[in-house]
XYZ file of C-alpha atoms in Angstrom:
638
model
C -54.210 -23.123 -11.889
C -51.098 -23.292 -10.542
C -48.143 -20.468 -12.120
C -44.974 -22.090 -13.296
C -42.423 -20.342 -14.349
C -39.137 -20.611 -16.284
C -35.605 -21.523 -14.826
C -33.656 -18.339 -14.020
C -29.947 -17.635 -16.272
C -29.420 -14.304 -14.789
C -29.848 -12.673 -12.074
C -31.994 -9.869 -14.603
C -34.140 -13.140 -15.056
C -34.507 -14.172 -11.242
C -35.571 -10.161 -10.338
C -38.000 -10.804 -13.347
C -39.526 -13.710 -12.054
C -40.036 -12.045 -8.359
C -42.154 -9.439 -10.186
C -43.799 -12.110 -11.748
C -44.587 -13.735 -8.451
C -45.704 -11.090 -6.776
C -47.471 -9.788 -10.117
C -49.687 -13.480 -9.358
C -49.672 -13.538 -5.945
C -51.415 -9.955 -5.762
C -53.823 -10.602 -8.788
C -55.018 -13.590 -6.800
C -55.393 -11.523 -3.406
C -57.079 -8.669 -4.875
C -59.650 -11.274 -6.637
C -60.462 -12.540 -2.869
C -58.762 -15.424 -3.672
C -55.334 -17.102 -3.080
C -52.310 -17.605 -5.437
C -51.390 -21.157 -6.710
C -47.254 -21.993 -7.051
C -45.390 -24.842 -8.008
C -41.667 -25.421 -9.458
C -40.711 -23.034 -6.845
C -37.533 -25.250 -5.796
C -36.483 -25.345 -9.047
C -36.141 -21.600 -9.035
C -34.355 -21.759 -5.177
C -31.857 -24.313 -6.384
C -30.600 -22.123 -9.472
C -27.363 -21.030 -9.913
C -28.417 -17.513 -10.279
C -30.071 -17.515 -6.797
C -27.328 -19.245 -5.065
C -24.722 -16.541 -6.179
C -27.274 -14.001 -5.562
C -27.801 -15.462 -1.667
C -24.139 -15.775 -0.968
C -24.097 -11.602 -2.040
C -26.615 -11.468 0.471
C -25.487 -12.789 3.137
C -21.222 -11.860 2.598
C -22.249 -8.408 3.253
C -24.053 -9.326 6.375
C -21.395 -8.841 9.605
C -22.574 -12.250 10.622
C -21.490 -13.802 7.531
C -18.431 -14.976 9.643
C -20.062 -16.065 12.708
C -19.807 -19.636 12.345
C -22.465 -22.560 13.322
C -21.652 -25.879 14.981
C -19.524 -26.899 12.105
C -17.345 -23.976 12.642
C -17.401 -23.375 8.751
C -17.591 -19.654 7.742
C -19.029 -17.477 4.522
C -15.135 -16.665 3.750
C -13.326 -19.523 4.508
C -15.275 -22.280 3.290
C -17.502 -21.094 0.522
C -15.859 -17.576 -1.132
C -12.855 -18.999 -1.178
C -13.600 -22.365 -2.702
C -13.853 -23.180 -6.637
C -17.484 -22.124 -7.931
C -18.769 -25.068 -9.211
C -18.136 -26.805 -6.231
C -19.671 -24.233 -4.135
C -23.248 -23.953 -6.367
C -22.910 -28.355 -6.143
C -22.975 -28.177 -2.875
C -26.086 -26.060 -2.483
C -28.080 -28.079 -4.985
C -27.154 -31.097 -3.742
C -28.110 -29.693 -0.431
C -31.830 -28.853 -1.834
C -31.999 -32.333 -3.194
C -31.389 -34.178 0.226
C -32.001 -31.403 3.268
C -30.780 -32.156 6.428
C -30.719 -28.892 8.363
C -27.441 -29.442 11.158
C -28.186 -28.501 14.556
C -28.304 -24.675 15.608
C -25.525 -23.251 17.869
C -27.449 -21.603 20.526
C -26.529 -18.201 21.944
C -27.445 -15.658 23.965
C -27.677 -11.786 24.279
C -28.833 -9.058 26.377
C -32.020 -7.424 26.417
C -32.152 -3.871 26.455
C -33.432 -3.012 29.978
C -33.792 -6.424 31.072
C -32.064 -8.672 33.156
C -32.819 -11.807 31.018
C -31.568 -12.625 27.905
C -33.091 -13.208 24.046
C -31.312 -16.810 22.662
C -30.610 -16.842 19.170
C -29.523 -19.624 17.320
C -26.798 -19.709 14.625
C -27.388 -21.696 11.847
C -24.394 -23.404 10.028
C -23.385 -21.539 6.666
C -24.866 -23.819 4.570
C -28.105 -23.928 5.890
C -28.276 -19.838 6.050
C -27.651 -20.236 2.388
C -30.321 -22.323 1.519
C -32.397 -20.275 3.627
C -31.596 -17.197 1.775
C -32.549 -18.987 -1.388
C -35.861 -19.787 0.068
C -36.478 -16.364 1.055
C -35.095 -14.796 -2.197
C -38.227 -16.373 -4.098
C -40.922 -16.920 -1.145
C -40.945 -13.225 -0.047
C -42.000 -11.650 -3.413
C -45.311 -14.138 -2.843
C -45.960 -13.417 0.987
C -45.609 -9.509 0.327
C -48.469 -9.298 -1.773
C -50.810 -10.689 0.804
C -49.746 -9.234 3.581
C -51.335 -6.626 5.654
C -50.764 -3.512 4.808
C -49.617 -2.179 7.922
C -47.690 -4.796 9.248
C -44.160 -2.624 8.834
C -41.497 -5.744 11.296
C -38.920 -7.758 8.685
C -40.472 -6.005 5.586
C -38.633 -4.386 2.825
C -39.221 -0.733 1.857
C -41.010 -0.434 5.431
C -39.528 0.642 9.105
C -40.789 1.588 12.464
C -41.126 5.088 12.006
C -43.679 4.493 9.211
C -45.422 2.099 11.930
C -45.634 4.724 14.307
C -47.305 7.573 11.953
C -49.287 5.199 11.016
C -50.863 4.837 14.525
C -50.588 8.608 14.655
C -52.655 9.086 11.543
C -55.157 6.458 12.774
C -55.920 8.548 16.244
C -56.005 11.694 14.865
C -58.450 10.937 12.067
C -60.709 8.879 14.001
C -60.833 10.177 17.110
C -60.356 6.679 18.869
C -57.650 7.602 21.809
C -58.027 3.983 23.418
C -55.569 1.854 22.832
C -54.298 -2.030 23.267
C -51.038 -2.378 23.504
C -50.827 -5.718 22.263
C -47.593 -8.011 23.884
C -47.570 -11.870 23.047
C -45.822 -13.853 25.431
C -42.632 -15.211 23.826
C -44.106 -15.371 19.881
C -41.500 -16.750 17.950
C -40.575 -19.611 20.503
C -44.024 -21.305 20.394
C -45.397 -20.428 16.913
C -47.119 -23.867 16.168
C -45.132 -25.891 13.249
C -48.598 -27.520 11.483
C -50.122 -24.144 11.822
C -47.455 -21.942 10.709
C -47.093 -25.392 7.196
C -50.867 -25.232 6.734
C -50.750 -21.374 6.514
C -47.916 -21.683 4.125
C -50.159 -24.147 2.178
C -52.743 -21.343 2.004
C -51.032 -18.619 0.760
C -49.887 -20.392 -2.365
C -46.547 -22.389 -1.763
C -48.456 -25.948 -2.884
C -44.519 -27.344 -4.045
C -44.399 -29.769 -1.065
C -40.787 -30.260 -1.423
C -40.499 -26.659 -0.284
C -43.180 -26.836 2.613
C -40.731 -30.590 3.445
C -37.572 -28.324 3.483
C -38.949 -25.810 5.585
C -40.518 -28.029 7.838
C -36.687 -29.680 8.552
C -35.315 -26.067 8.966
C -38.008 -26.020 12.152
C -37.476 -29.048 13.586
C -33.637 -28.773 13.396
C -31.994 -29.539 16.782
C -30.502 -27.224 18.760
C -26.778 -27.986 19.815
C -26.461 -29.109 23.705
C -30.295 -28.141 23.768
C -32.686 -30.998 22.351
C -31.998 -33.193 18.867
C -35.852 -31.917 17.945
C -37.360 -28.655 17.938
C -41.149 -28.866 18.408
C -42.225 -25.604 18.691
C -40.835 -22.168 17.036
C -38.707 -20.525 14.619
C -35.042 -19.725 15.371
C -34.523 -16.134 16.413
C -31.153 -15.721 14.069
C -32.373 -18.038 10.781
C -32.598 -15.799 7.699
C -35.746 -17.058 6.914
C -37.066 -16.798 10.335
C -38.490 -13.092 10.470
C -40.271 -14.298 6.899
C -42.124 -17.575 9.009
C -43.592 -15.263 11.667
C -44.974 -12.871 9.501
C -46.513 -15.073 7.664
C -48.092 -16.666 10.945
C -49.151 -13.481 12.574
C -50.915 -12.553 9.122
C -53.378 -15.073 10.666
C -54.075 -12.320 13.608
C -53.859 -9.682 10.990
C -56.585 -11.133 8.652
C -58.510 -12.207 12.041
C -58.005 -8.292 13.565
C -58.731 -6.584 10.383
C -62.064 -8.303 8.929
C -63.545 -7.544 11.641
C -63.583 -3.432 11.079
C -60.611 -2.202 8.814
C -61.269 -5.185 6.015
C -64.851 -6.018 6.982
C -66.786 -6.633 3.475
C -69.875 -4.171 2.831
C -72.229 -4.593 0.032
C -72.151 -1.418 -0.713
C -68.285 -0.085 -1.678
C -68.387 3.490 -0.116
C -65.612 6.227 -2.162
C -63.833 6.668 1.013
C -62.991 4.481 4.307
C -64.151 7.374 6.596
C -67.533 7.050 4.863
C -67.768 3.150 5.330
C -66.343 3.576 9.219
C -69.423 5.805 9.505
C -71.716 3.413 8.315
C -70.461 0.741 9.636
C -71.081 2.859 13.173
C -74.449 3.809 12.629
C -75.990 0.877 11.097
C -74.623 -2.558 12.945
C -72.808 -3.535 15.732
C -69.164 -4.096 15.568
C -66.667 -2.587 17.549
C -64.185 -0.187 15.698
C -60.614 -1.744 15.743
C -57.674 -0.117 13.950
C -54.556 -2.483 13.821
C -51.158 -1.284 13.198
C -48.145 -4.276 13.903
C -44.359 -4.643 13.694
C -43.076 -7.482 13.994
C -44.455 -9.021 17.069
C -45.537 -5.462 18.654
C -48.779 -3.999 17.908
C -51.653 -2.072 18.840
C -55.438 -2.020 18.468
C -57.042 1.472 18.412
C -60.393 1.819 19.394
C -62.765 4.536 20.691
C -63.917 3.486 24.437
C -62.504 1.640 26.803
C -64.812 -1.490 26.827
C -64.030 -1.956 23.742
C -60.507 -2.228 24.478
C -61.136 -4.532 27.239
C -63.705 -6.615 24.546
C -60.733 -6.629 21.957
C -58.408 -7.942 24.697
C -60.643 -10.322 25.725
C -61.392 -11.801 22.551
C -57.839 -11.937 20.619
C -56.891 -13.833 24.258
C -58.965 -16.252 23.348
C -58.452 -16.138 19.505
C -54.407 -16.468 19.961
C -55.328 -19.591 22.287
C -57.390 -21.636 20.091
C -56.538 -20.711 16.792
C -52.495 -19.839 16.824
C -51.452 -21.604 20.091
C -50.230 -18.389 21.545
C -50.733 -16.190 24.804
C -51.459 -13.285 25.556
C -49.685 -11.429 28.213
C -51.969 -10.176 30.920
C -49.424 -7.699 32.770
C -47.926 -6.505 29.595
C -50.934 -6.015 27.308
C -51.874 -2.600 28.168
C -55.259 -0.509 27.746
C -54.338 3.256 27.489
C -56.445 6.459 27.131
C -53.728 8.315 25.384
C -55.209 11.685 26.207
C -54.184 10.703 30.022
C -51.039 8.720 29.644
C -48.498 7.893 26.966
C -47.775 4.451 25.000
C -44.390 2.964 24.490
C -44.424 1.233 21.064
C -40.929 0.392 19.026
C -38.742 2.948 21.065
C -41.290 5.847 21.468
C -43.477 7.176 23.456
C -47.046 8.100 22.078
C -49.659 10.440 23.827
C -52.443 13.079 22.193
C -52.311 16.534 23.854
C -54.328 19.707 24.166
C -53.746 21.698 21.072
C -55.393 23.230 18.010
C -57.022 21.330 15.438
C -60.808 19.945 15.232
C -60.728 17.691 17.896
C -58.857 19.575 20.489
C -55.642 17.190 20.296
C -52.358 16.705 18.798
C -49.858 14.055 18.382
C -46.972 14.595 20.794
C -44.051 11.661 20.267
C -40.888 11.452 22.096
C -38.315 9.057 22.108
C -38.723 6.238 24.815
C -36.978 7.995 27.957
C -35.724 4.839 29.603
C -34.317 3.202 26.231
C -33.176 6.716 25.262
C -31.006 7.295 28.925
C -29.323 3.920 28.072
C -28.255 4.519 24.551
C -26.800 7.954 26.029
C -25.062 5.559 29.023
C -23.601 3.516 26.546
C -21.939 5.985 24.639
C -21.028 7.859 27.701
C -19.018 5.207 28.763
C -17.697 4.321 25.566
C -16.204 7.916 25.606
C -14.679 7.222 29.124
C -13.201 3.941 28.090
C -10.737 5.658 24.613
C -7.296 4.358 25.732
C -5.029 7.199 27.457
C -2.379 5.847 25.204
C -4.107 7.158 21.807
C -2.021 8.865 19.450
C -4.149 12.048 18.230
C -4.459 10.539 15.144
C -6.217 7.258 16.686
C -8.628 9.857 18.726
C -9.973 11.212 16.048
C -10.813 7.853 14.487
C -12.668 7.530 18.309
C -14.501 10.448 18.039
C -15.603 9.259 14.229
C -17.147 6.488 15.743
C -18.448 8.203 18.474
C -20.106 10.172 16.355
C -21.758 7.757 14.561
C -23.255 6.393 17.344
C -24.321 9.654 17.809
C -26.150 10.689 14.580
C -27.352 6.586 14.403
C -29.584 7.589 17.584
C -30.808 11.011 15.883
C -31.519 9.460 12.740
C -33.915 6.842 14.621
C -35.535 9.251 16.669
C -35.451 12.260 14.339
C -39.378 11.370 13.467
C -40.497 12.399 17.204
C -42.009 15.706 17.102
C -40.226 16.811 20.382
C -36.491 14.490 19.661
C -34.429 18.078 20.179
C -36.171 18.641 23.859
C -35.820 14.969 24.355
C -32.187 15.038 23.560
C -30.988 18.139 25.172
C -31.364 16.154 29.128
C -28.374 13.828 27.631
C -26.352 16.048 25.276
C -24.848 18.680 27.853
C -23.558 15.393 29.634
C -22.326 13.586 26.837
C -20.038 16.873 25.987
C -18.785 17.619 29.182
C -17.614 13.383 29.428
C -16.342 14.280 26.030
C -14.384 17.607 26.765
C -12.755 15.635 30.179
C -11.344 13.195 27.398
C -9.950 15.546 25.298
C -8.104 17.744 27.840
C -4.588 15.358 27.044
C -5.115 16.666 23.742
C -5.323 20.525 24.559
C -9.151 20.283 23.616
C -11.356 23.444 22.896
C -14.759 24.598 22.763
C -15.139 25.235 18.876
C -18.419 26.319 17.093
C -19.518 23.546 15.130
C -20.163 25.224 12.083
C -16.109 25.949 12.614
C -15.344 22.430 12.649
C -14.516 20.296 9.639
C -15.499 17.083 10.410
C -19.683 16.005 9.489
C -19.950 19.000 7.446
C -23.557 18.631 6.460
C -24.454 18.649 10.228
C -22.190 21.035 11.511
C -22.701 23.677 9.501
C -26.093 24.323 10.281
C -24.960 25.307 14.020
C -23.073 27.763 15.917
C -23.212 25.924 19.064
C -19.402 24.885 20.481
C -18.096 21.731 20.952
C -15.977 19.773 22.396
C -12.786 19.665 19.233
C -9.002 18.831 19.151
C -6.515 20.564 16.088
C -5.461 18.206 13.722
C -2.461 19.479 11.633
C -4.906 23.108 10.574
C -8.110 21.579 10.980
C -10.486 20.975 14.127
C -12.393 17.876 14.719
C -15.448 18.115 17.059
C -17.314 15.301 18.893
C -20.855 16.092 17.545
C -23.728 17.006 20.076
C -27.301 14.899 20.170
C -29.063 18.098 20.125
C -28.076 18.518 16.423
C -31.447 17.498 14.906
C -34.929 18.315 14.030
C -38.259 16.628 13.967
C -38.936 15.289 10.316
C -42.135 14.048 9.004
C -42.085 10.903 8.055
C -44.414 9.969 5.562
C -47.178 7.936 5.491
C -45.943 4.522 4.095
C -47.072 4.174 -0.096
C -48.526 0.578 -0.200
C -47.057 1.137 -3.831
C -43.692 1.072 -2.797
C -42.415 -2.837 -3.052
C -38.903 -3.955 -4.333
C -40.795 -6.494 -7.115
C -42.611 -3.592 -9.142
C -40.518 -1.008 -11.344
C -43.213 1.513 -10.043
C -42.387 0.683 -6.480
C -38.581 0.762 -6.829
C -38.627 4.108 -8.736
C -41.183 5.286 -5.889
C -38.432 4.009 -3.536
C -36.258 5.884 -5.646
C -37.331 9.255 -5.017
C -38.276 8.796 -1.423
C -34.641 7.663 -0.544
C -32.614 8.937 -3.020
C -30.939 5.846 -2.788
C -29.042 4.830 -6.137
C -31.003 1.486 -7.631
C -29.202 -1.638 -7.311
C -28.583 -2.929 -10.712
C -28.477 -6.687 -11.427
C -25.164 -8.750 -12.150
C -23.893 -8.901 -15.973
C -23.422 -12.852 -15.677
C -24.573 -13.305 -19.067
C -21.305 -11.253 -19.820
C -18.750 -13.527 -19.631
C -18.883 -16.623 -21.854
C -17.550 -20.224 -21.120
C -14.583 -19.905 -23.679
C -13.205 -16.638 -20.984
C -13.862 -18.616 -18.205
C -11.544 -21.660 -19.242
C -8.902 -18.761 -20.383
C -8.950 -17.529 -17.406
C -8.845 -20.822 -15.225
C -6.082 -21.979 -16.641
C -4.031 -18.729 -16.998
C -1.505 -17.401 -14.991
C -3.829 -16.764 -11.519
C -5.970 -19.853 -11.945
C -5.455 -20.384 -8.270
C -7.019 -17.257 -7.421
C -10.191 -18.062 -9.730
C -12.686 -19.017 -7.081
C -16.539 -18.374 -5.843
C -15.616 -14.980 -4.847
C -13.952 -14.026 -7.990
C -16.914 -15.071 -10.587
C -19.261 -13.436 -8.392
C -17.686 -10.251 -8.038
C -16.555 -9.211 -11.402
C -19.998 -9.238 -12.755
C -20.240 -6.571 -10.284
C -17.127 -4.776 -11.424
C -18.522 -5.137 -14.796
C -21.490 -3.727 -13.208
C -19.429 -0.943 -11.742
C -17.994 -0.030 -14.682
C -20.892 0.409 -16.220
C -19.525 -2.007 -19.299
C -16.814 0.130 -20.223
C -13.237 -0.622 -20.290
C -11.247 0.586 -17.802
C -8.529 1.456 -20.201
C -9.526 2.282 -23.336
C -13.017 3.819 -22.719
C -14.823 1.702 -25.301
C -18.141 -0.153 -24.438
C -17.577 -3.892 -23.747
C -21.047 -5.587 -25.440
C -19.054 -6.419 -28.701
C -17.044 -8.748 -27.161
C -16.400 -10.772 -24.055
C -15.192 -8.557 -21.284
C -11.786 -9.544 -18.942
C -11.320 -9.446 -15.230
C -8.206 -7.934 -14.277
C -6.599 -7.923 -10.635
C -4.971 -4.215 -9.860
C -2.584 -6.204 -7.061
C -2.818 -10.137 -7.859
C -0.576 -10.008 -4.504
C -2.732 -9.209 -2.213
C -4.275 -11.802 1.012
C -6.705 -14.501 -0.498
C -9.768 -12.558 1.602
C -8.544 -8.879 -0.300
C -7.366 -10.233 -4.001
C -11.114 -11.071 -5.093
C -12.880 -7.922 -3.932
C -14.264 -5.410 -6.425
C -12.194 -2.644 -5.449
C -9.723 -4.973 -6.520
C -11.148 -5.836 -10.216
C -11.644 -3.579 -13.449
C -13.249 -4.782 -16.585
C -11.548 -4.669 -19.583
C -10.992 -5.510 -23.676
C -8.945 -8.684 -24.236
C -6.336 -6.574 -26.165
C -6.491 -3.590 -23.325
C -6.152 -7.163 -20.282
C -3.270 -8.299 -22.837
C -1.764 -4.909 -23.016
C -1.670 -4.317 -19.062
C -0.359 -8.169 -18.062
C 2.469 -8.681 -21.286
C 5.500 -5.848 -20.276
C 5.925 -6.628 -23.910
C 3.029 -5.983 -25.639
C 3.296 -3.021 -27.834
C 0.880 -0.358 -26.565
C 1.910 2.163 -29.360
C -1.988 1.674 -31.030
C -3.532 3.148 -27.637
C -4.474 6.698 -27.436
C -2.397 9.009 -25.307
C -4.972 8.334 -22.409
C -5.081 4.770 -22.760
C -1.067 4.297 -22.566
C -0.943 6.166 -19.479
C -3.497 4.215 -18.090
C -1.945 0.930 -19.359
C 1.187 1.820 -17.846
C -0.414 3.125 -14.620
C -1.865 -1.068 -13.909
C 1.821 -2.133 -14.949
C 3.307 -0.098 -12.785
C 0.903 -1.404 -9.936
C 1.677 -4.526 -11.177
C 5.493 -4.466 -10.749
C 4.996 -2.910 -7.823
C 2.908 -5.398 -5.834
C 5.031 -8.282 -7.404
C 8.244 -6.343 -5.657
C 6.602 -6.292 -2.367
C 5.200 -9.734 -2.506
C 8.994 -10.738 -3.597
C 11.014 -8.573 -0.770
C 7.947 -10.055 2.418
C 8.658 -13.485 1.171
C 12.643 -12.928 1.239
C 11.921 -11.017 5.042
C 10.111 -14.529 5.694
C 12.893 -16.381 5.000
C 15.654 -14.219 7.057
C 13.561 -15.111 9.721
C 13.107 -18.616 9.423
């Protein structure tokens, strides 16, 4: 029967109904069956979801990068009225005609050629969003369970101990390093729609819509595209999962998911059966994205599994394998290179004689340490020292971004120390105009945390009575990563609080919509900075309000007995800066009426609440003098 659910208000509802979906979707799965949606467009085409998308995707750096229509995020949809902006998107659901993509094109790391991407218009990347907002919560709960590319809650260092766990528990040190030749530009459009159809989208206005987004032209290219997904769509990374998971499935009923009659306590016990008492050949899978390995115990078994997904991939997906670059390893000889690192099993003790050794990929690794070499190099000669240390901040975060990639390697600090004496020396050359000295970094007061922990000197300039070091790449340690929790999944409370305390990272709550009534919304769109009441605006002080944790800003006093008020610190500011949270508080109507009327008498405020009254007044007069004395400036110099 097919789940139908009801039409989103909030975005509290809309996260409701993605638990709800993937609540179904894994019911169905764990059943041995397949989930059953419809009314899914209805549910894409809400209001909620559309201001919940264009969150999304604002925050994105490409939010600006505009498609053929030369339309951007900011521009064109933040700063236009709301109800004009959510029309737009619904009427754009009820009639989809995907534009054409604006093709570009950027370097491969290593590699002479170059990976096209195409650029979708803003519009479309907003629908897409939409799409993916309520399709992913469905595909998630179906999906392999170590497939760790485009996935929330999941990265490549997870991938990789993964593949370490697998050889060390099983023994198996052969290995398929699995490379398809140019996946997402020929994954097969009826394929990729039927599999769709499987896995429980059966709304065929959705499968119609995405089916458009496919075949949508590329600009200058062809008016039809009749193969692949769009390296740059938002939805893009979603499609190919959801068409390798027909490798995945093939791969992993074959060993890993192969059905016994008997249902052993643990999966060593059933591998052991499964040895002993029929014929199949082990086969581990592990994939990200469209990287992945097979791990097996012998080496004609790698050669049979290489063999046979060739001809699998041919017939059944409409894919190739490639010959040169799919790989049979022992990895008690040589190493594999998978996501970045390099993989090999060495002499050492445990119960099989070997241990996991990982390192950083040395080529990928030298480049990254190029790069920032020659970013050092290239600091203008004509920086002020307080623009060099804004340099060396960034430099450093290039620095630390590499670290905290590579910082699951067991042997990253060896790794890094053939690049960091280099990278300090470039560093001290640069600082020499400054009167630079070798500091000890736990003397230094910049990255504290880091620094700190180490004596070593670096290269530092004095700032005023304070030194500020360029950090070194041999500041880090191996760290375990754990083995991924197939718990942990942004559509189940359990998985976000396991999320929670793996990350530490503070929980995203959902926008307080519901908040603000229609009777404050025609107050404010017709008061005083009506012109200023746009997309942008209503989106963002819901998550003021949410900031604020729905108490006024003046007063103190919780703001669930009545309607809560948006108030702009500096109404004066740029049209791209006035609408930005750090630019709204929430407050009482009396408290808004207090801080925008000079006259209002504030004499029934606390102590605290005056001052702060007159603090936003103050701000007030002062942003109004500034606006008033660049606008006089203006007209000097006209």
């Amino acid at each position: 029967m097919a789940q139908q659910f009801d039409y989103p208000k909030t975005e509290t509802q809309l996260r409701e109904i993605q638990d709800k979906l993937y609540q179904h979707s894994k019911e169905a799965r764990d059943a041995g069956d397949r989930p059953v949606f419809k009314g899914l467009l209805e549910i894409m085409s809400a209001e909620v979801t559309i201001i919940t998308a264009i969150h999304n995707i604002k925050s994105n750096h490409g939010s600006e990068t505009p498609g053929v229509d030369s339309k951007t995020m900011r521009n064109d949809y933040l700063h236009n009225p709301f109800s004009w902006v959510v029309n737009d998107i619904q009427s754009a659901f009820r009639h989809y005609e995907p534009q054409k993509i604006r093709r570009v094109y950027i370097d491969k790391p290593g590699k002479s050629e170059k990976r096209p991407l195409g650029i979708p218009t803003i519009r479309d990347r907003i629908v897409q969003e939409c799409m993916r907002i309520v399709l992913e919560p469905i595909f998630e709960a179906q999906f392999f369970a170590h497939s760790y590319g485009f996935r929330p809650m999941r990265d490549a260092p997870m991938a990789l101990e993964r593949t370490k766990e697998l050889v060390f528990n099983t023994g198996y040190y052969w290995i398929v390093e699995g490379d398809i030749s140019k996946c997402f530009d020929r994954i097969d459009h009826s394929i990729l729609l039927k599999r769709l159809y499987h896995m429980g989208v059966k709304d065929r206005r959705v499968l119609q819509i995405i089916k458009a987004m496919l075949k949508a032209g590329v600009m200058d290219e062809c008016e039809v595209n009749t193969e692949g997904t769009p390296q740059g769509g938002l939805i893009s990374p979603l499609l190919a999962n959801v068409y390798l998971d027909i490798m995945d499935e093939w791969i992993t009923k074959q060993w890993e998911l192969k059905h016994t009659q008997y249902q052993y306590a643990q999966v060593q016990s059933r591998y052991a059966a499964m040895r002993k008492r029929t014929h199949l050949i082990p086969g581990c899978l592990v994939r990200y994205a469209d990287d992945f390995v097979i791990i097996t115990d012998t080496r004609a078994h790698a050669e049979n599994w290489k063999i046979r997904l060739q001809t699998f991939l041919q017939n059944k997906m409409k894919l190739t394998l490639s010959q040169e670059k799919t790989l049979i390893t022992d990895i008690r000889k040589k190493h594999i290179k998978f996501l970045g690192y390099e993989f090999k099993m060495v002499r050492g003790k445990s119960r099989r004689g070997y241990i996991p050794r990982t390192i950083p990929d040395r080529d990928r690794l030298k480049r990254k340490a190029d790069k920032i070499a020659e970013d050092i190099k290239k600091i203008p000669r004509n920086y002020s020292r307080e623009q060099m240390i804004g340099a060396m901040n960034r430099i450093n975060s290039q620095i630390r971004g590499i670290i905290q990639y590579y910082q699951c390697c067991t042997w990253v600090n060896i790794s890094m120390q053939k690049h960091s004496r280099r990278l300090q020396l470039t560093a001290m050359r640069r600082l020499r105009q400054y009167k630079g000295e070798w500091i000890p970094a736990n003397e230094v007061q910049n990255l504290p945390r880091v620094h700190q922990k180490y004596k070593q000197k670096i290269p530092s300039i004095k700032y005023r009575d304070i030194y500020v070091g360029f950090t070194a790449l041999t500041f880090c340690r191996w760290e375990r990563t754990p083995g991924k929790n197939q718990a942990e999944t942004p559509y189940t409370e359990e998985g976000r609080q396991i999320h929670f305390e793996r990350t530490k990272k503070k929980k995203i709550q959902a926008r307080l919509d519901e908040m603000y009534s229609e009777k404050t919304a025609q107050i404010i769109l017709h008061g005083k900075w009506n012109k200023l009441n746009n997309f942008e605006f209503i989106m963002n002080r819901a998550y003021a309000l949410n900031r604020d944790k729905l108490k006024c800003r003046v007063c103190g006093g919780w703001l669930i007995s009545g309607t809560p008020y948006a108030h702009r610190i500096n109404p004066n500011l740029p049209l791209n800066k006035v609408n930005r949270v750090n630019n709204l508080v929430s407050l009482h109507k009396k408290c808004f009426m207090a801080v925008n009327d000079p006259n209002y008498d504030i004499n029934q405020f606390d102590v605290k609440a005056q001052n702060k009254i007159i603090g936003y007044r103050e701000k007030l007069v002062i942003s109004h003098t500034r606006n008033n004395q660049s606008a006089l400036m203006e007209r000097r110099v006209r």
